Short mmCIF file of C-alpha atoms in Angstrom, two decimals:
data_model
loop_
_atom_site.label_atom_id
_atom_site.label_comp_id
_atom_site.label_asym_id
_atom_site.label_seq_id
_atom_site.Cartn_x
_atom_site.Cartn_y
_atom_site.Cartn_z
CA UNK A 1 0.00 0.00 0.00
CA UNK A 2 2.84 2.34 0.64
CA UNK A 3 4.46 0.95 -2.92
CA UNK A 4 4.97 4.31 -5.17
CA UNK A 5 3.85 2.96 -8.36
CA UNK A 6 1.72 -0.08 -8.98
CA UNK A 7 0.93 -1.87 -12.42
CA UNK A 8 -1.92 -1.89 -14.37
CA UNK A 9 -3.30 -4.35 -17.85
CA UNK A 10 -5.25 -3.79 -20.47
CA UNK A 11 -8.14 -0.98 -20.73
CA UNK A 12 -7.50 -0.54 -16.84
CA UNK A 13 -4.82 1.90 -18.17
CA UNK A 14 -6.81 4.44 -19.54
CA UNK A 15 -7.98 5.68 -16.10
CA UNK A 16 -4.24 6.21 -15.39
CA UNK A 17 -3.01 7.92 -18.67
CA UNK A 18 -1.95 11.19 -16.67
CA UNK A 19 0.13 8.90 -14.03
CA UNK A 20 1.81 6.11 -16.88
CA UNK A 21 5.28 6.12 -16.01
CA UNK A 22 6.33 2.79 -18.57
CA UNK A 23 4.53 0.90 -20.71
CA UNK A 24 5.19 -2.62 -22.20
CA UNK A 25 2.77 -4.28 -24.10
CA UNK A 26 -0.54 -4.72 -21.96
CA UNK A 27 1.02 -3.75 -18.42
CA UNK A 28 1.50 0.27 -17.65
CA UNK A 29 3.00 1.13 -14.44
CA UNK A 30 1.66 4.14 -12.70
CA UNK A 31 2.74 6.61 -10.26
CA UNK A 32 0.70 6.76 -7.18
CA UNK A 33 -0.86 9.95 -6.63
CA UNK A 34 0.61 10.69 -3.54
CA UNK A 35 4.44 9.88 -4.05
CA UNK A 36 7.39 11.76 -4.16
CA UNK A 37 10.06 12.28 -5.95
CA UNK A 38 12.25 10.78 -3.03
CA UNK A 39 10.24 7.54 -3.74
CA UNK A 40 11.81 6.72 -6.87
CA UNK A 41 15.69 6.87 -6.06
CA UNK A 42 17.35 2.95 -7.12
CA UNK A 43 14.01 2.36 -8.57
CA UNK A 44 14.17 0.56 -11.60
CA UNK A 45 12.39 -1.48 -14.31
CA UNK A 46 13.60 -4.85 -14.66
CA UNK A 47 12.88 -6.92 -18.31
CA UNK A 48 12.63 -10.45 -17.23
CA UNK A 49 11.04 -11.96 -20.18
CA UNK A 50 12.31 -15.37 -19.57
CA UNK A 51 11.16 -16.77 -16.53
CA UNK A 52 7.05 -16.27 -17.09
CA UNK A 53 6.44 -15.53 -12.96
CA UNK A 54 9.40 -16.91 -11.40
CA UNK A 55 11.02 -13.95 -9.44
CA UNK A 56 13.57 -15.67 -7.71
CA UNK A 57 16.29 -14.98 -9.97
CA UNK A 58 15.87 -10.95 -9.19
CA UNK A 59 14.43 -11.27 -5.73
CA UNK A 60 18.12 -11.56 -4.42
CA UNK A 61 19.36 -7.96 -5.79
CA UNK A 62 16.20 -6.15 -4.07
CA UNK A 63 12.83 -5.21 -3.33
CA UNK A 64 9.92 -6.22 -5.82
CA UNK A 65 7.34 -3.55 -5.85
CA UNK A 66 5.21 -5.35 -8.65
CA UNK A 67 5.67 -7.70 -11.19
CA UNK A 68 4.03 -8.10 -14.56
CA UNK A 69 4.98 -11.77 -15.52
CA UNK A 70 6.70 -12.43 -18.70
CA UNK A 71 7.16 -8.48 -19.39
CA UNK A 72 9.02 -7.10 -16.41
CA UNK A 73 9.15 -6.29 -12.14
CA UNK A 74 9.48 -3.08 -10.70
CA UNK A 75 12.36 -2.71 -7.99
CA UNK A 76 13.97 -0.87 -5.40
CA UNK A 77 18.07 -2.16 -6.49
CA UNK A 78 20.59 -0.78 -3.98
CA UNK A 79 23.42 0.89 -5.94
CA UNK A 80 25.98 -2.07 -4.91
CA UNK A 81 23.86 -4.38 -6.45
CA UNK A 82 22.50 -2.68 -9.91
CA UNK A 83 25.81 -4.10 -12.02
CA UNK A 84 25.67 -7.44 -10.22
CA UNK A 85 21.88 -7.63 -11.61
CA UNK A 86 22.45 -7.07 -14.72
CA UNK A 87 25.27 -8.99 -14.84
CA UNK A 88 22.81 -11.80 -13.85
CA UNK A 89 20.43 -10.66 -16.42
CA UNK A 90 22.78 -11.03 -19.44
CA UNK A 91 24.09 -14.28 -18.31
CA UNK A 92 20.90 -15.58 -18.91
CA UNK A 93 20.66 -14.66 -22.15
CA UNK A 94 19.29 -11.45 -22.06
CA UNK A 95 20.61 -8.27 -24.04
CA UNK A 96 21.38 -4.36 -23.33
CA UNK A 97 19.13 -2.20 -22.22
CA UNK A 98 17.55 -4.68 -19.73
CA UNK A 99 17.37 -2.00 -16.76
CA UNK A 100 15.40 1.00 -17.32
CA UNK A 101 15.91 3.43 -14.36
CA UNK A 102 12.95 5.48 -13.54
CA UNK A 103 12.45 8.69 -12.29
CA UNK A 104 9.38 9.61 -11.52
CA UNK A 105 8.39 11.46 -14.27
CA UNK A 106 5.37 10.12 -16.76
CA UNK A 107 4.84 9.84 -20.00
CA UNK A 108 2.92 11.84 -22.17
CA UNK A 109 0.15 11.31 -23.10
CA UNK A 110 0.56 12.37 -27.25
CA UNK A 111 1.66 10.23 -29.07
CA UNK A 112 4.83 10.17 -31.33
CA UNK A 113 3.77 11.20 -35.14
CA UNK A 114 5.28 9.79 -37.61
CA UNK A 115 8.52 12.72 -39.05
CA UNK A 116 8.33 14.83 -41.90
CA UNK A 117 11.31 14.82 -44.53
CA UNK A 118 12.36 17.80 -46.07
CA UNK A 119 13.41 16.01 -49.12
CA UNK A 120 10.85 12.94 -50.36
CA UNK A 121 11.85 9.29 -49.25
CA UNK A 122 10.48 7.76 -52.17
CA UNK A 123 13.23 9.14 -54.43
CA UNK A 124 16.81 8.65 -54.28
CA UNK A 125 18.53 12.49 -54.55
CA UNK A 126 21.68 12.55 -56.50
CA UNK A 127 22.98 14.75 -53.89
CA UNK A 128 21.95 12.64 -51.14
CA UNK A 129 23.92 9.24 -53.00
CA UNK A 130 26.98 11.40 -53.59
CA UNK A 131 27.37 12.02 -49.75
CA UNK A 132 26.84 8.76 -48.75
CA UNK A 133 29.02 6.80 -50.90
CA UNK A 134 31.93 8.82 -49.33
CA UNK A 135 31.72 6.74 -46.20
CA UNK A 136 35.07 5.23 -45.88
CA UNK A 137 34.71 1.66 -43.37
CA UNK A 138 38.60 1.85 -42.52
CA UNK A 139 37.22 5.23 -41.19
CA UNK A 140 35.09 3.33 -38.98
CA UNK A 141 37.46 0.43 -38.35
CA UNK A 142 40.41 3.04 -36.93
CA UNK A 143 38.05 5.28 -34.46
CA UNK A 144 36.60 0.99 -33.22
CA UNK A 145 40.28 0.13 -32.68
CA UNK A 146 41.50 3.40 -30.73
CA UNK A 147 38.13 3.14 -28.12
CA UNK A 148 38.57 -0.64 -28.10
CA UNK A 149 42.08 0.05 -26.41
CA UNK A 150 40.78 2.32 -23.60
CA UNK A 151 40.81 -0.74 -21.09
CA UNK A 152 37.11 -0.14 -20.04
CA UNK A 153 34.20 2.90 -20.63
CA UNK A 154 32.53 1.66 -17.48
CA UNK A 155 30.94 5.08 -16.20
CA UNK A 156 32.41 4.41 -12.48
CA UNK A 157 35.89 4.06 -14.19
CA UNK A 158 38.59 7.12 -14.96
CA UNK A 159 38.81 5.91 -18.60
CA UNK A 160 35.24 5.67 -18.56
CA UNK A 161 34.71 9.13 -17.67
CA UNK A 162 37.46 10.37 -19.97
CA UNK A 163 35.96 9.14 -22.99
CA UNK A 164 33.19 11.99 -23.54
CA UNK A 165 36.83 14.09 -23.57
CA UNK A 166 38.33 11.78 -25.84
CA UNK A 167 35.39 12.08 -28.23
CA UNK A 168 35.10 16.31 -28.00
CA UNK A 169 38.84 16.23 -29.07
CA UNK A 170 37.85 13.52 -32.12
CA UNK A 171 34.85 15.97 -33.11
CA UNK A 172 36.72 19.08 -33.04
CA UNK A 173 39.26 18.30 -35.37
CA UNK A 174 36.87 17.59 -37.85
CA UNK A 175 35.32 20.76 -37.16
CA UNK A 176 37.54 23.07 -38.91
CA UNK A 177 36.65 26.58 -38.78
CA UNK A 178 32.69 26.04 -38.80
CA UNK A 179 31.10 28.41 -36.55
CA UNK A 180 27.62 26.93 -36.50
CA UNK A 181 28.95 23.22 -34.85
CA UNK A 182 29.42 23.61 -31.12
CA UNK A 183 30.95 20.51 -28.65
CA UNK A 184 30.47 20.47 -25.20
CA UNK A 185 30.16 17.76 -22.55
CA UNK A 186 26.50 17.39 -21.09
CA UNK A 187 27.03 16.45 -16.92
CA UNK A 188 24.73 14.45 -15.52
CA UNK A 189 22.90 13.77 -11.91
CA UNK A 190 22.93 9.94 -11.64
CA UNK A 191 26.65 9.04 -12.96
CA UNK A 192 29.73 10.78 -12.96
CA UNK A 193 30.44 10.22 -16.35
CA UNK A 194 29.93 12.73 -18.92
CA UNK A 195 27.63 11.91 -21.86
CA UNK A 196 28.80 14.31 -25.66
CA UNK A 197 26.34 16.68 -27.55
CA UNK A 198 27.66 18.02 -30.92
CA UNK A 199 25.19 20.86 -32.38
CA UNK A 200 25.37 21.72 -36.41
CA UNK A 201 22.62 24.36 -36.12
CA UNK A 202 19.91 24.58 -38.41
CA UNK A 203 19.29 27.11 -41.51
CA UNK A 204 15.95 28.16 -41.73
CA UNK A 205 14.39 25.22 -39.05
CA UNK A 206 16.73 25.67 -36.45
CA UNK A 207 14.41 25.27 -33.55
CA UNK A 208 13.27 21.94 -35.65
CA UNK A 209 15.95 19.09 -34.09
CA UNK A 210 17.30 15.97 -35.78
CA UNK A 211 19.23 13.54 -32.74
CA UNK A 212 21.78 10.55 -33.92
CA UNK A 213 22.93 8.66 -31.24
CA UNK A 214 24.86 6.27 -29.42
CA UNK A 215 26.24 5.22 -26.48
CA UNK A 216 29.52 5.50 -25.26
CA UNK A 217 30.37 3.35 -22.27
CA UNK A 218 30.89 -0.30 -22.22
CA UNK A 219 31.15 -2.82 -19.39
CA UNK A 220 32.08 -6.61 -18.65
CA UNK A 221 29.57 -8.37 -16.77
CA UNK A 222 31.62 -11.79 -16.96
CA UNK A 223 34.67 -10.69 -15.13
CA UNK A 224 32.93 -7.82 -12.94
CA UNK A 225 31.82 -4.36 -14.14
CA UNK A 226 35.70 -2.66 -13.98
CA UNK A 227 37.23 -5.28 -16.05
CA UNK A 228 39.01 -5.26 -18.99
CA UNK A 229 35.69 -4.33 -21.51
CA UNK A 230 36.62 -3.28 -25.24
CA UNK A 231 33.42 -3.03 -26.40
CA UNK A 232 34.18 -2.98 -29.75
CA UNK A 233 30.79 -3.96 -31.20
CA UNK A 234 28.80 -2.46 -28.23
CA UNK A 235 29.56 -0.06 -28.70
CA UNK A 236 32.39 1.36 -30.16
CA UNK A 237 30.91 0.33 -33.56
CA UNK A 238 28.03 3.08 -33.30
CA UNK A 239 29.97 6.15 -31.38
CA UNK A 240 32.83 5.70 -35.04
CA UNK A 241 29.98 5.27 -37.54
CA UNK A 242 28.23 8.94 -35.75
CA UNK A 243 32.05 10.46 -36.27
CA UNK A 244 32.02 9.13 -39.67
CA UNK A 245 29.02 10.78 -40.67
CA UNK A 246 30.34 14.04 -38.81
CA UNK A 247 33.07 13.83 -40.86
CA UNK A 248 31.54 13.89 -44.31
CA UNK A 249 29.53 17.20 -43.26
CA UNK A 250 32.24 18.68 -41.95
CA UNK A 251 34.73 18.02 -44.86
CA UNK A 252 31.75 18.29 -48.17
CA UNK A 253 30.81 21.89 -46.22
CA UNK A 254 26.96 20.35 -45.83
CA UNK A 255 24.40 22.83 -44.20
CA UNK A 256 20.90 21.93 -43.17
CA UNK A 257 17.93 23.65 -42.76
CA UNK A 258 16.66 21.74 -39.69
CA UNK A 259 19.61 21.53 -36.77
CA UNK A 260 21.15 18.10 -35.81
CA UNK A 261 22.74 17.39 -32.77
CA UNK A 262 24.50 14.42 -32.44
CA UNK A 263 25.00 12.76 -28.97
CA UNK A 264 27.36 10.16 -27.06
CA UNK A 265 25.18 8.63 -24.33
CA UNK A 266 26.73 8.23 -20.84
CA UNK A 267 25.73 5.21 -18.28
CA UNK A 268 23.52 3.44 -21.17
CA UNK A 269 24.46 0.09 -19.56
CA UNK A 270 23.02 0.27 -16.05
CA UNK A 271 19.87 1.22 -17.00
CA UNK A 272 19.96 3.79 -20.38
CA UNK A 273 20.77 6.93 -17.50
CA UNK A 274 22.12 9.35 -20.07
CA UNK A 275 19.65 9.54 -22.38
CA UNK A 276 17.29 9.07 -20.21
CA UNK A 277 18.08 12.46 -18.63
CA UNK A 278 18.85 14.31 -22.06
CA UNK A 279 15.23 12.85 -23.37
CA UNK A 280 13.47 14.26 -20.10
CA UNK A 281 14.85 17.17 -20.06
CA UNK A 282 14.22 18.12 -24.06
CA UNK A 283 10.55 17.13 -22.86
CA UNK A 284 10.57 19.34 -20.68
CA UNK A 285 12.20 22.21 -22.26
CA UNK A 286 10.02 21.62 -24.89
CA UNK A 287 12.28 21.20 -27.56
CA UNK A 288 10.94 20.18 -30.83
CA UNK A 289 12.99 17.24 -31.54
CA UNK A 290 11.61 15.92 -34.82
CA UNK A 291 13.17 12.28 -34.98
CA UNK A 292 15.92 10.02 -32.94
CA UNK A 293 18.04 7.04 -34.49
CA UNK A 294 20.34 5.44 -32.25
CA UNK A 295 23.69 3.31 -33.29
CA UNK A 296 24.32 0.36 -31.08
CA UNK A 297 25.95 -2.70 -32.39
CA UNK A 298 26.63 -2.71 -36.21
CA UNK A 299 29.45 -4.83 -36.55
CA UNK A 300 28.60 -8.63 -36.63
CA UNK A 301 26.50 -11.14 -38.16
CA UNK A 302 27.12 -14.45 -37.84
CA UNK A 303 29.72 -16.18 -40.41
CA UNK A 304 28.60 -17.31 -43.95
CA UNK A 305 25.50 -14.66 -44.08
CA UNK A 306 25.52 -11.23 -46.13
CA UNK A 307 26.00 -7.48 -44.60
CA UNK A 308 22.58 -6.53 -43.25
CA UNK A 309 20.53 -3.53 -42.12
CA UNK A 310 17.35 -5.11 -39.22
CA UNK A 311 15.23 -2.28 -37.75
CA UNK A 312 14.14 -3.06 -34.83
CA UNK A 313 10.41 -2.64 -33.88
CA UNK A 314 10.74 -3.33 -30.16
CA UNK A 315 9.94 0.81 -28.37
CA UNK A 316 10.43 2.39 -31.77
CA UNK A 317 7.78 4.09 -34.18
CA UNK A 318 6.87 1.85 -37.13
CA UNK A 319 5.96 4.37 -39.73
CA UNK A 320 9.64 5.82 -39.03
CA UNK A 321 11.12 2.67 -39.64
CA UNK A 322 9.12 2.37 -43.09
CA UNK A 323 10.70 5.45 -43.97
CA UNK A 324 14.11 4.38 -43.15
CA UNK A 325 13.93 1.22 -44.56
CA UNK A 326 13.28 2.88 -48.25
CA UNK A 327 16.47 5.28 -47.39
CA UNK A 328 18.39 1.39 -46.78
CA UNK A 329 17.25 0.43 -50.32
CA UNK A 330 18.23 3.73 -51.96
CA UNK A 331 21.78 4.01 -50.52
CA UNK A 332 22.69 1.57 -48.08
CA UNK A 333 23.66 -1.01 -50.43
CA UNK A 334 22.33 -3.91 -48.45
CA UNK A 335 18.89 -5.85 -47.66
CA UNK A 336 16.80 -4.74 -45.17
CA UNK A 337 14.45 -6.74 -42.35
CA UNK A 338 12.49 -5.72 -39.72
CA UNK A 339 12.37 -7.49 -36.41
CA UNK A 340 11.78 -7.23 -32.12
CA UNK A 341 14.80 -7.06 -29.89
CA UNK A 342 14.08 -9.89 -27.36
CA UNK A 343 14.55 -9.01 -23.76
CA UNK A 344 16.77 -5.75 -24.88
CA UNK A 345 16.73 -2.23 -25.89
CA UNK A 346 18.66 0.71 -26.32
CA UNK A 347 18.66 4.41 -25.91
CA UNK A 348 16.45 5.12 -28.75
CA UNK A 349 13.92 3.52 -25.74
CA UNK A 350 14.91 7.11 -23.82
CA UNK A 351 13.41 9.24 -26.22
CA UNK A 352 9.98 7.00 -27.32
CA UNK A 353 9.08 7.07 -23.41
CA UNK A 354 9.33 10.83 -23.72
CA UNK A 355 6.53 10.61 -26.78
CA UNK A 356 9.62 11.63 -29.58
CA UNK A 357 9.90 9.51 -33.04
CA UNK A 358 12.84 7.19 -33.13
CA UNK A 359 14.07 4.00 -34.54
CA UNK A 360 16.88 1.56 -34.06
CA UNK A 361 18.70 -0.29 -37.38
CA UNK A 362 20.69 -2.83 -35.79
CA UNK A 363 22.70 -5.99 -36.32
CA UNK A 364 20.34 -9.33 -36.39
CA UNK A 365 18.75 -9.41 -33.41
CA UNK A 366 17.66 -12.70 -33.46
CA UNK A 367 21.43 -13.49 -33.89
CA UNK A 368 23.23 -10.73 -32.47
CA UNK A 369 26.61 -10.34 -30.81
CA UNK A 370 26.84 -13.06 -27.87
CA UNK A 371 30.43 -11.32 -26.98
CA UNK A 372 29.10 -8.06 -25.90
CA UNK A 373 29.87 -7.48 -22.11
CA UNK A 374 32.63 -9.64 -21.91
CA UNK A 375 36.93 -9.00 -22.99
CA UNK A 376 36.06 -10.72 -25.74
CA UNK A 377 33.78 -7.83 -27.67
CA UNK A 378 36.84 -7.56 -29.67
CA UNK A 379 36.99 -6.74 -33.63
CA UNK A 380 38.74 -9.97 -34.07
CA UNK A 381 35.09 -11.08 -33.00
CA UNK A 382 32.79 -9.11 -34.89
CA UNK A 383 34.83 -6.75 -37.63
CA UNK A 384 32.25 -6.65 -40.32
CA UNK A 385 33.05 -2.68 -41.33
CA UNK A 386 31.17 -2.97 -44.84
CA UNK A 387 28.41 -3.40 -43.01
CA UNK A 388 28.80 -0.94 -39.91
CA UNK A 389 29.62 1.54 -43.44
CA UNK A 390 26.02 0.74 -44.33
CA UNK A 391 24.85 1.56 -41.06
CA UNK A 392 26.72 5.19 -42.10
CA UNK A 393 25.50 5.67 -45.28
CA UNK A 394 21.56 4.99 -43.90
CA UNK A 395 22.43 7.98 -41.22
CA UNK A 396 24.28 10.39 -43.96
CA UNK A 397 20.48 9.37 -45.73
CA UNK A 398 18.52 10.02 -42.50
CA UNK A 399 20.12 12.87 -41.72
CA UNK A 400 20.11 15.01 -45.26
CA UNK A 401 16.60 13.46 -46.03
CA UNK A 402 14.75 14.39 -42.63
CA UNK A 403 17.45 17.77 -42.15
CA UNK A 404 17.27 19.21 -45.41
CA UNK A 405 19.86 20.75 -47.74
CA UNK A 406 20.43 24.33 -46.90
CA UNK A 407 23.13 24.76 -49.43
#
């Protein structure tokens, strides 16, 4: 009874729409009335798709405040114990994303439309082609290799919280002498590392925002959350192929009419905490953030199969994703599928709880990386940079399509 948030099915849901803090499925949880904010520090969602009602697996890391079976639980984690859960978590087969730290805040109630482009998906622009086929994949390859050899990007860690550093020095030599790009560091409450916002502001639409993302830490659940994590494919691959596509702006002298800010995502891996906070806060502020893709994991499939774009449908928008998957067939070079991320998400997550468009292309997510969170996320494991350069060339497409050529 004293619980600050309680879970609701079905049509039960509608009487709550002003209190819906997360939604999966059927099951909403919502915020009781008379809570505060205190109420929701450590308090976490918790996927556990797998076990179908059996709680004992997450009982031992805290308190269960509810549980909707084969969806997720709602706990109170102590802060000790949040790595050593989903550590657990990913053991059993689960991937990221499987923590989703709430706040207290709820969602709102309009939901995401469906972005406009500024220049038609359903034809392929000359201009648009010529940019994208200047993604080089050794590009890629090089920026994977140097953030692969910072031991680990855990957000607890010194190298971890030197890499949004790292990354504003990587930006800004691209940047030339472009006055309209600005790089700064964006600190946050719940972690002390530092997630990266890089601004190309807008001609014309400026107050109109295009977000690529990614995330930037990466952690070792095998061998304990400070080990030795390279992270190559999660998620080193993403943070290079958002510099890549910095890079062919910066160097072709590419304006846009609607601004795009690309971010680096701090603390994604103990419950999606940077962009999280970003998301909320552009809520908030009211910014008018027209569409979100996020980069995480481009750089495997499994051996013997062909370089592949999957969007993934799991907390995404699905006419977005229709849109994107006509940019993969004009410029991407590679098939396209469409399929659920089981018992996983991502950051784009973040910014669909806030009521923003956004989508997901990712590796095959019914065969994804099994060497994420361990030493071994190495490129000697994954290494398939044709295909993280298709990733590239859908977000040079994404973002010239949906930002508009101002020059």
């Amino acid at each position: 009874p004293n619980s600050p948030v309680r879970i609701v099915h079905g049509p039960q849901a509608l009487f709550f729409q002003s209190q819906i803090l997360y939604t999966e499925g059927d099951a909403a949880v919502v915020r009781s009335p008379v809570a505060a904010d205190i109420a929701f520090e450590q308090l976490y969602v918790v996927k556990t798709p797998l076990w179908f009602g059996n709680l004992d697996v997450v009982e031992a890391y805290g308190e269960v405040l509810d549980f909707a079976p084969g969806k997720f639980a709602v706990m109170r984690v102590a802060p000790d114990k949040v790595g050593a859960l989903s550590a657990d978590l990913h053991h059993r087969g689960l991937a990221c994303g499987v923590l989703f730290k709430l706040a207290g805040d709820t969602m709102p109630r309009i939901l995401a439309e469906v972005p406009e482009p500024l220049l038609p998906i359903d034809l392929r622009d000359a201009r648009v082609a010529a940019a994208s086929s200047l993604v080089v994949a050794d590009n890629i390859k090089q920026t994977v290799i140097e953030l692969a050899e910072i031991d680990t990007r855990f957000h607890t860690t010194p190298t971890g919280r030197g890499v949004a550093a790292y990354l504003v020095e990587k930006y800004t030599a691209l940047k030339g002498d472009r006055t309209d790009v600005t790089i700064a560091e964006y600190e946050h409450e719940d972690t002390g590392q530092n997630s990266l916002v890089v601004r190309i502001e807008g001609q014309g639409k400026s107050d109109e925002i295009l977000v690529l993302g990614s995330h930037i830490d990466s952690v070792n659940w095998r061998n304990g959350s400070e080990s030795r994590a390279p992270g190559a494919d999660d998620n080193a691959s993403g943070t290079s192929t958002n510099l890549e596509i910095f890079r062919i702006l910066m160097e072709q002298g590419i304006k846009l009419e609607r601004t795009l800010e690309i971010h680096g995502y701090a603390a994604e891996e103990i419950g999606l905490v940077g962009s999280q906070e970003i998301a909320r806060q552009y809520r908030n502020d009211g910014v008018d953030v027209i569409a979100m893709v996020q980069f995480d994991m481009n750089l495997y499939n499994p051996a013997g199969t062909e370089d592949m774009i999957h969007l993934v449908t799991s907390n995404t928008l699905g006419g977005f994703n229709e849109q994107l998957s006509q940019l993969v067939g004009h410029y991407s070079g590679v098939p396209v599928a469409s399929a659920p991320l089981f018992g996983g998400s991502s950051d784009h997550a973040s910014w669909t709880r806030q009521g923003f468009a956004a989508a997901f292309p990712f590796e095959d997510p019914s065969s994804y990386n099994r060497q994420i969170h361990t030493a071994e996320d190495t490129i000697a494991n994954s290494g398939r940079f044709d295909q993280a350069a298709a990733f590239a060339k859908l977000g040079v497409a994404y973002v010239l399509h949906f930002g508009g050529l101002a020059n």
